[in-house]
Backbone as JSON Lines, residues from 0, in Angstrom:
{"i":0,"aa":"M","n":[-13.11,13.8,-26.38],"ca":[-12.22,14.7,-25.65],"c":[-10.96,13.94,-25.24]}
{"i":1,"aa":"Q","n":[-9.84,14.58,-25.37],"ca":[-8.56,13.95,-25.07],"c":[-8.32,13.93,-23.56]}
{"i":2,"aa":"Q","n":[-7.7,12.83,-23.09],"ca":[-7.38,12.7,-21.67],"c":[-6.26,13.66,-21.29]}
{"i":3,"aa":"P","n":[-6.25,14.12,-20.03],"ca":[-5.12,14.92,-19.56],"c":[-3.82,14.13,-19.67]}
{"i":4,"aa":"L","n":[-2.72,14.84,-19.82],"ca":[-1.42,14.2,-20.03],"c":[-1.07,13.24,-18.89]}
{"i":5,"aa":"K","n":[-1.3,13.64,-17.65],"ca":[-0.97,12.79,-16.51],"c":[-1.72,11.46,-16.58]}
{"i":6,"aa":"L","n":[-2.97,11.51,-16.96],"ca":[-3.79,10.3,-17.07],"c":[-3.29,9.41,-18.2]}
{"i":7,"aa":"R","n":[-2.92,10.01,-19.32],"ca":[-2.38,9.22,-20.43],"c":[-1.08,8.55,-20.05]}
{"i":8,"aa":"I","n":[-0.21,9.27,-19.36],"ca":[1.08,8.7,-18.95],"c":[0.87,7.51,-18.03]}
{"i":9,"aa":"V","n":[0.0,7.67,-17.03],"ca":[-0.29,6.55,-16.11],"c":[-0.88,5.38,-16.88]}
{"i":10,"aa":"T","n":[-1.76,5.66,-17.82],"ca":[-2.38,4.6,-18.63],"c":[-1.31,3.82,-19.39]}
{"i":11,"aa":"Y","n":[-0.4,4.52,-20.04],"ca":[0.65,3.85,-20.82],"c":[1.59,3.06,-19.93]}
{"i":12,"aa":"I","n":[1.93,3.6,-18.77],"ca":[2.81,2.87,-17.84],"c":[2.12,1.6,-17.36]}
{"i":13,"aa":"L","n":[0.86,1.71,-16.97],"ca":[0.12,0.53,-16.52],"c":[0.0,-0.49,-17.65]}
{"i":14,"aa":"A","n":[-0.31,-0.04,-18.85],"ca":[-0.43,-0.96,-19.98],"c":[0.9,-1.69,-20.23]}
{"i":15,"aa":"L","n":[2.0,-0.97,-20.15],"ca":[3.32,-1.59,-20.34],"c":[3.59,-2.63,-19.25]}
{"i":16,"aa":"I","n":[3.3,-2.29,-18.0],"ca":[3.52,-3.23,-16.89],"c":[2.69,-4.49,-17.08]}
{"i":17,"aa":"F","n":[1.4,-4.33,-17.33],"ca":[0.53,-5.5,-17.46],"c":[0.87,-6.32,-18.71]}
{"i":18,"aa":"F","n":[1.22,-5.65,-19.8],"ca":[1.57,-6.37,-21.02],"c":[2.85,-7.18,-20.81]}
{"i":19,"aa":"A","n":[3.88,-6.55,-20.25],"ca":[5.16,-7.25,-20.03],"c":[4.99,-8.41,-19.05]}
{"i":20,"aa":"S","n":[4.25,-8.16,-17.98],"ca":[4.04,-9.21,-16.99],"c":[3.24,-10.37,-17.57]}
{"i":21,"aa":"G","n":[2.2,-10.04,-18.31],"ca":[1.38,-11.08,-18.93],"c":[2.13,-11.89,-19.95]}
{"i":22,"aa":"M","n":[2.92,-11.22,-20.77],"ca":[3.68,-11.94,-21.8],"c":[4.74,-12.84,-21.17]}
{"i":23,"aa":"A","n":[5.33,-12.41,-20.07],"ca":[6.3,-13.26,-19.37],"c":[5.64,-14.56,-18.93]}
{"i":24,"aa":"K","n":[4.4,-14.47,-18.5],"ca":[3.67,-15.68,-18.1],"c":[3.28,-16.51,-19.32]}
{"i":25,"aa":"L","n":[2.81,-15.88,-20.37],"ca":[2.39,-16.62,-21.56],"c":[3.56,-17.3,-22.27]}
{"i":26,"aa":"F","n":[4.74,-16.69,-22.18],"ca":[5.93,-17.3,-22.75],"c":[6.59,-18.27,-21.77]}
{"i":27,"aa":"A","n":[5.98,-18.41,-20.59],"ca":[6.46,-19.33,-19.55],"c":[7.94,-19.11,-19.25]}
{"i":28,"aa":"L","n":[8.29,-17.86,-19.0],"ca":[9.68,-17.56,-18.67],"c":[10.03,-18.26,-17.35]}
{"i":29,"aa":"P","n":[11.27,-18.74,-17.24],"ca":[11.66,-19.54,-16.07],"c":[11.37,-18.88,-14.72]}
{"i":30,"aa":"F","n":[11.55,-17.58,-14.59],"ca":[11.3,-16.94,-13.31],"c":[9.82,-16.94,-12.96]}
{"i":31,"aa":"E","n":[8.94,-16.9,-13.96],"ca":[7.5,-16.98,-13.71],"c":[7.11,-18.4,-13.29]}
{"i":32,"aa":"I","n":[7.64,-19.39,-13.98],"ca":[7.37,-20.77,-13.61],"c":[7.81,-21.03,-12.18]}
{"i":33,"aa":"A","n":[9.02,-20.59,-11.85],"ca":[9.55,-20.8,-10.49],"c":[8.66,-20.12,-9.45]}
{"i":34,"aa":"A","n":[8.2,-18.92,-9.75],"ca":[7.36,-18.19,-8.79],"c":[6.03,-18.9,-8.58]}
{"i":35,"aa":"F","n":[5.37,-19.3,-9.65],"ca":[4.07,-19.96,-9.51],"c":[4.22,-21.32,-8.81]}
{"i":36,"aa":"E","n":[5.3,-22.02,-9.07],"ca":[5.55,-23.28,-8.35],"c":[5.8,-23.01,-6.87]}
{"i":37,"aa":"R","n":[6.58,-21.99,-6.57],"ca":[6.88,-21.61,-5.17],"c":[5.6,-21.26,-4.41]}
{"i":38,"aa":"W","n":[4.68,-20.61,-5.1],"ca":[3.43,-20.19,-4.46],"c":[2.41,-21.33,-4.4]}
{"i":39,"aa":"G","n":[2.67,-22.42,-5.1],"ca":[1.75,-23.55,-5.11],"c":[0.61,-23.41,-6.11]}
{"i":40,"aa":"Y","n":[0.79,-22.57,-7.12],"ca":[-0.23,-22.36,-8.14],"c":[0.09,-23.21,-9.37]}
{"i":41,"aa":"S","n":[-0.93,-23.61,-10.09],"ca":[-0.74,-24.45,-11.28],"c":[-0.25,-23.61,-12.47]}
{"i":42,"aa":"M","n":[0.27,-24.32,-13.45],"ca":[0.71,-23.64,-14.68],"c":[-0.5,-23.14,-15.46]}
{"i":43,"aa":"T","n":[-1.62,-23.83,-15.36],"ca":[-2.85,-23.36,-16.0],"c":[-3.24,-22.0,-15.43]}
{"i":44,"aa":"F","n":[-3.12,-21.86,-14.12],"ca":[-3.44,-20.58,-13.49],"c":[-2.46,-19.5,-13.95]}
{"i":45,"aa":"M","n":[-1.19,-19.85,-14.13],"ca":[-0.21,-18.89,-14.61],"c":[-0.61,-18.37,-15.99]}
{"i":46,"aa":"Y","n":[-1.03,-19.27,-16.86],"ca":[-1.45,-18.85,-18.2],"c":[-2.72,-18.01,-18.15]}
{"i":47,"aa":"L","n":[-3.65,-18.37,-17.28],"ca":[-4.88,-17.59,-17.12],"c":[-4.55,-16.16,-16.66]}
{"i":48,"aa":"V","n":[-3.67,-16.04,-15.68],"ca":[-3.25,-14.72,-15.21],"c":[-2.59,-13.94,-16.35]}
{"i":49,"aa":"G","n":[-1.77,-14.61,-17.13],"ca":[-1.11,-13.96,-18.27],"c":[-2.11,-13.43,-19.28]}
{"i":50,"aa":"V","n":[-3.12,-14.23,-19.59],"ca":[-4.15,-13.79,-20.55],"c":[-4.9,-12.58,-19.99]}
{"i":51,"aa":"I","n":[-5.26,-12.63,-18.72],"ca":[-5.97,-11.5,-18.11],"c":[-5.11,-10.24,-18.13]}
{"i":52,"aa":"E","n":[-3.83,-10.39,-17.83],"ca":[-2.95,-9.22,-17.81],"c":[-2.78,-8.62,-19.21]}
{"i":53,"aa":"V","n":[-2.59,-9.45,-20.21],"ca":[-2.43,-8.94,-21.58],"c":[-3.73,-8.31,-22.06]}
{"i":54,"aa":"A","n":[-4.85,-8.96,-21.82],"ca":[-6.14,-8.4,-22.21],"c":[-6.38,-7.08,-21.48]}
{"i":55,"aa":"G","n":[-6.02,-7.02,-20.21],"ca":[-6.16,-5.77,-19.45],"c":[-5.29,-4.67,-20.02]}
{"i":56,"aa":"A","n":[-4.07,-5.0,-20.38],"ca":[-3.18,-4.0,-20.97],"c":[-3.77,-3.43,-22.25]}
{"i":57,"aa":"L","n":[-4.31,-4.3,-23.09],"ca":[-4.92,-3.83,-24.33],"c":[-6.2,-3.04,-24.05]}
{"i":58,"aa":"G","n":[-6.97,-3.48,-23.07],"ca":[-8.19,-2.77,-22.69],"c":[-7.93,-1.37,-22.17]}
{"i":59,"aa":"L","n":[-6.79,-1.21,-21.5],"ca":[-6.43,0.13,-21.02],"c":[-6.26,1.12,-22.16]}
{"i":60,"aa":"L","n":[-5.87,0.62,-23.3],"ca":[-5.59,1.49,-24.44],"c":[-6.82,1.84,-25.27]}
{"i":61,"aa":"V","n":[-7.96,1.24,-24.92],"ca":[-9.22,1.54,-25.6],"c":[-9.98,2.51,-24.69]}
{"i":62,"aa":"S","n":[-10.02,3.77,-25.08],"ca":[-10.54,4.8,-24.17],"c":[-11.96,4.53,-23.68]}
{"i":63,"aa":"R","n":[-12.78,3.91,-24.49],"ca":[-14.16,3.61,-24.1],"c":[-14.21,2.67,-22.89]}
{"i":64,"aa":"F","n":[-13.23,1.78,-22.78],"ca":[-13.22,0.76,-21.72],"c":[-12.17,1.02,-20.65]}
{"i":65,"aa":"S","n":[-11.31,1.98,-20.83],"ca":[-10.14,2.11,-19.97],"c":[-10.47,2.36,-18.5]}
{"i":66,"aa":"A","n":[-11.54,3.08,-18.2],"ca":[-11.88,3.35,-16.8],"c":[-12.27,2.07,-16.08]}
{"i":67,"aa":"I","n":[-13.18,1.31,-16.67],"ca":[-13.62,0.07,-16.02],"c":[-12.51,-0.97,-16.01]}
{"i":68,"aa":"V","n":[-11.71,-1.02,-17.05],"ca":[-10.59,-1.96,-17.1],"c":[-9.58,-1.61,-16.0]}
{"i":69,"aa":"S","n":[-9.33,-0.33,-15.81],"ca":[-8.41,0.09,-14.74],"c":[-8.89,-0.38,-13.38]}
{"i":70,"aa":"L","n":[-10.18,-0.19,-13.12],"ca":[-10.73,-0.62,-11.83],"c":[-10.72,-2.13,-11.69]}
{"i":71,"aa":"A","n":[-11.0,-2.84,-12.78],"ca":[-10.96,-4.31,-12.75],"c":[-9.54,-4.8,-12.49]}
{"i":72,"aa":"L","n":[-8.55,-4.16,-13.12],"ca":[-7.16,-4.56,-12.89],"c":[-6.72,-4.24,-11.46]}
{"i":73,"aa":"A","n":[-7.21,-3.14,-10.9],"ca":[-6.9,-2.82,-9.5],"c":[-7.43,-3.92,-8.59]}
{"i":74,"aa":"A","n":[-8.66,-4.38,-8.86],"ca":[-9.24,-5.47,-8.07],"c":[-8.47,-6.77,-8.3]}
{"i":75,"aa":"F","n":[-8.1,-7.02,-9.54],"ca":[-7.34,-8.22,-9.9],"c":[-6.01,-8.27,-9.15]}
{"i":76,"aa":"M","n":[-5.41,-7.11,-8.94],"ca":[-4.13,-7.04,-8.24],"c":[-4.22,-7.44,-6.78]}
{"i":77,"aa":"M","n":[-5.42,-7.52,-6.23],"ca":[-5.57,-7.96,-4.84],"c":[-5.04,-9.39,-4.67]}
{"i":78,"aa":"G","n":[-5.18,-10.2,-5.7],"ca":[-4.62,-11.55,-5.65],"c":[-3.11,-11.54,-5.56]}
{"i":79,"aa":"A","n":[-2.47,-10.68,-6.35],"ca":[-1.02,-10.56,-6.3],"c":[-0.57,-10.02,-4.95]}
{"i":80,"aa":"I","n":[-1.29,-9.03,-4.45],"ca":[-0.94,-8.45,-3.15],"c":[-1.05,-9.52,-2.06]}
{"i":81,"aa":"A","n":[-2.12,-10.27,-2.06],"ca":[-2.29,-11.33,-1.06],"c":[-1.19,-12.38,-1.17]}
{"i":82,"aa":"T","n":[-0.87,-12.78,-2.39],"ca":[0.18,-13.78,-2.59],"c":[1.51,-13.29,-2.04]}
{"i":83,"aa":"H","n":[1.89,-12.06,-2.38],"ca":[3.18,-11.54,-1.91],"c":[3.17,-11.33,-0.39]}
{"i":84,"aa":"L","n":[2.05,-10.98,0.16],"ca":[1.93,-10.81,1.61],"c":[2.08,-12.16,2.31]}
{"i":85,"aa":"I","n":[1.37,-13.17,1.85],"ca":[1.44,-14.51,2.44],"c":[2.87,-15.06,2.4]}
{"i":86,"aa":"H","n":[3.56,-14.82,1.29],"ca":[4.91,-15.36,1.1],"c":[6.0,-14.4,1.54]}
{"i":87,"aa":"Q","n":[5.6,-13.31,2.17],"ca":[6.52,-12.32,2.72],"c":[7.55,-11.82,1.69]}
{"i":88,"aa":"E","n":[7.06,-11.52,0.51],"ca":[7.9,-10.99,-0.57],"c":[7.7,-9.47,-0.59]}
{"i":89,"aa":"W","n":[8.39,-8.8,0.3],"ca":[8.12,-7.38,0.56],"c":[8.35,-6.46,-0.63]}
{"i":90,"aa":"P","n":[9.45,-6.58,-1.37],"ca":[9.6,-5.7,-2.53],"c":[8.5,-5.88,-3.58]}
{"i":91,"aa":"M","n":[8.13,-7.15,-3.83],"ca":[7.07,-7.41,-4.8],"c":[5.71,-6.97,-4.26]}
{"i":92,"aa":"L","n":[5.53,-7.06,-2.94],"ca":[4.3,-6.57,-2.32],"c":[4.17,-5.07,-2.54]}
{"i":93,"aa":"A","n":[5.28,-4.35,-2.34],"ca":[5.27,-2.9,-2.54],"c":[4.95,-2.56,-4.0]}
{"i":94,"aa":"F","n":[5.56,-3.29,-4.93],"ca":[5.33,-3.03,-6.35],"c":[3.88,-3.33,-6.73]}
{"i":95,"aa":"A","n":[3.37,-4.49,-6.29],"ca":[1.99,-4.86,-6.62],"c":[1.0,-3.85,-6.03]}
{"i":96,"aa":"T","n":[1.28,-3.38,-4.83],"ca":[0.42,-2.39,-4.2],"c":[0.45,-1.08,-4.98]}
{"i":97,"aa":"A","n":[1.63,-0.66,-5.41],"ca":[1.75,0.57,-6.19],"c":[0.99,0.45,-7.51]}
{"i":98,"aa":"V","n":[1.09,-0.69,-8.16],"ca":[0.38,-0.91,-9.43],"c":[-1.13,-0.88,-9.19]}
{"i":99,"aa":"A","n":[-1.58,-1.54,-8.13],"ca":[-3.01,-1.56,-7.81],"c":[-3.52,-0.15,-7.52]}
{"i":100,"aa":"L","n":[-2.76,0.6,-6.74],"ca":[-3.16,1.98,-6.43],"c":[-3.17,2.86,-7.67]}
{"i":101,"aa":"G","n":[-2.17,2.66,-8.54],"ca":[-2.13,3.42,-9.8],"c":[-3.32,3.1,-10.68]}
{"i":102,"aa":"A","n":[-3.67,1.83,-10.77],"ca":[-4.83,1.43,-11.59],"c":[-6.12,1.96,-10.99]}
{"i":103,"aa":"A","n":[-6.24,1.89,-9.66],"ca":[-7.45,2.41,-9.0],"c":[-7.56,3.92,-9.21]}
{"i":104,"aa":"W","n":[-6.46,4.63,-9.05],"ca":[-6.47,6.09,-9.25],"c":[-6.86,6.42,-10.68]}
{"i":105,"aa":"R","n":[-6.27,5.7,-11.63],"ca":[-6.55,5.96,-13.05],"c":[-8.03,5.73,-13.36]}
{"i":106,"aa":"G","n":[-8.6,4.66,-12.85],"ca":[-10.01,4.38,-13.09],"c":[-10.92,5.4,-12.42]}
{"i":107,"aa":"W","n":[-10.6,5.74,-11.18],"ca":[-11.42,6.69,-10.42],"c":[-11.42,8.07,-11.08]}
{"i":108,"aa":"V","n":[-10.24,8.55,-11.46],"ca":[-10.14,9.87,-12.1],"c":[-10.89,9.88,-13.42]}
{"i":109,"aa":"S","n":[-10.78,8.81,-14.17],"ca":[-11.45,8.75,-15.46],"c":[-12.97,8.74,-15.29]}
{"i":110,"aa":"L","n":[-13.47,7.96,-14.35],"ca":[-14.92,7.93,-14.1],"c":[-15.4,9.28,-13.58]}
{"i":111,"aa":"K","n":[-14.65,9.89,-12.7],"ca":[-15.0,11.2,-12.16],"c":[-15.06,12.24,-13.27]}
{"i":112,"aa":"T","n":[-14.1,12.19,-14.18],"ca":[-14.06,13.13,-15.31],"c":[-15.25,12.9,-16.23]}
{"i":113,"aa":"K","n":[-15.59,11.65,-16.5],"ca":[-16.72,11.34,-17.38],"c":[-18.04,11.81,-16.75]}
{"i":114,"aa":"R","n":[-18.19,11.61,-15.47],"ca":[-19.43,12.05,-14.8],"c":[-19.56,13.56,-14.8]}
{"i":115,"aa":"G","n":[-18.42,14.24,-14.71],"ca":[-18.43,15.7,-14.72],"c":[-18.86,16.27,-16.06]}
{"i":116,"aa":"R","n":[-18.64,15.52,-17.13],"ca":[-19.02,15.96,-18.48],"c":[-20.45,15.63,-18.81]}
{"i":117,"aa":"S","n":[-21.06,14.7,-18.07],"ca":[-22.44,14.27,-18.38],"c":[-23.45,15.33,-18.08]}
């Protein structure tokens, strides 16, 4: 069964965000390096976060896994939210929170829809 349009749109937006963010880390773009250094995180951790984000973006596009991947990414975003909160980066805190809420909503709606069909 095909997902409702609103759910597909949110899925594609989340996938784009996580893919772009992850690739920026994997390509070690200067602004990502500067941010991870400012936060006191290692470059190994930056690459690990990048791999998780890219894998999550791809997982969102696989309908069989998209609900659980959405919820996992929402939980994963708690690290970003905490980092931005600790460092008082308010615009990035707002963005990370919006992404986490979008991922949580997407996962919850998808699981709710699947349970309704069972």
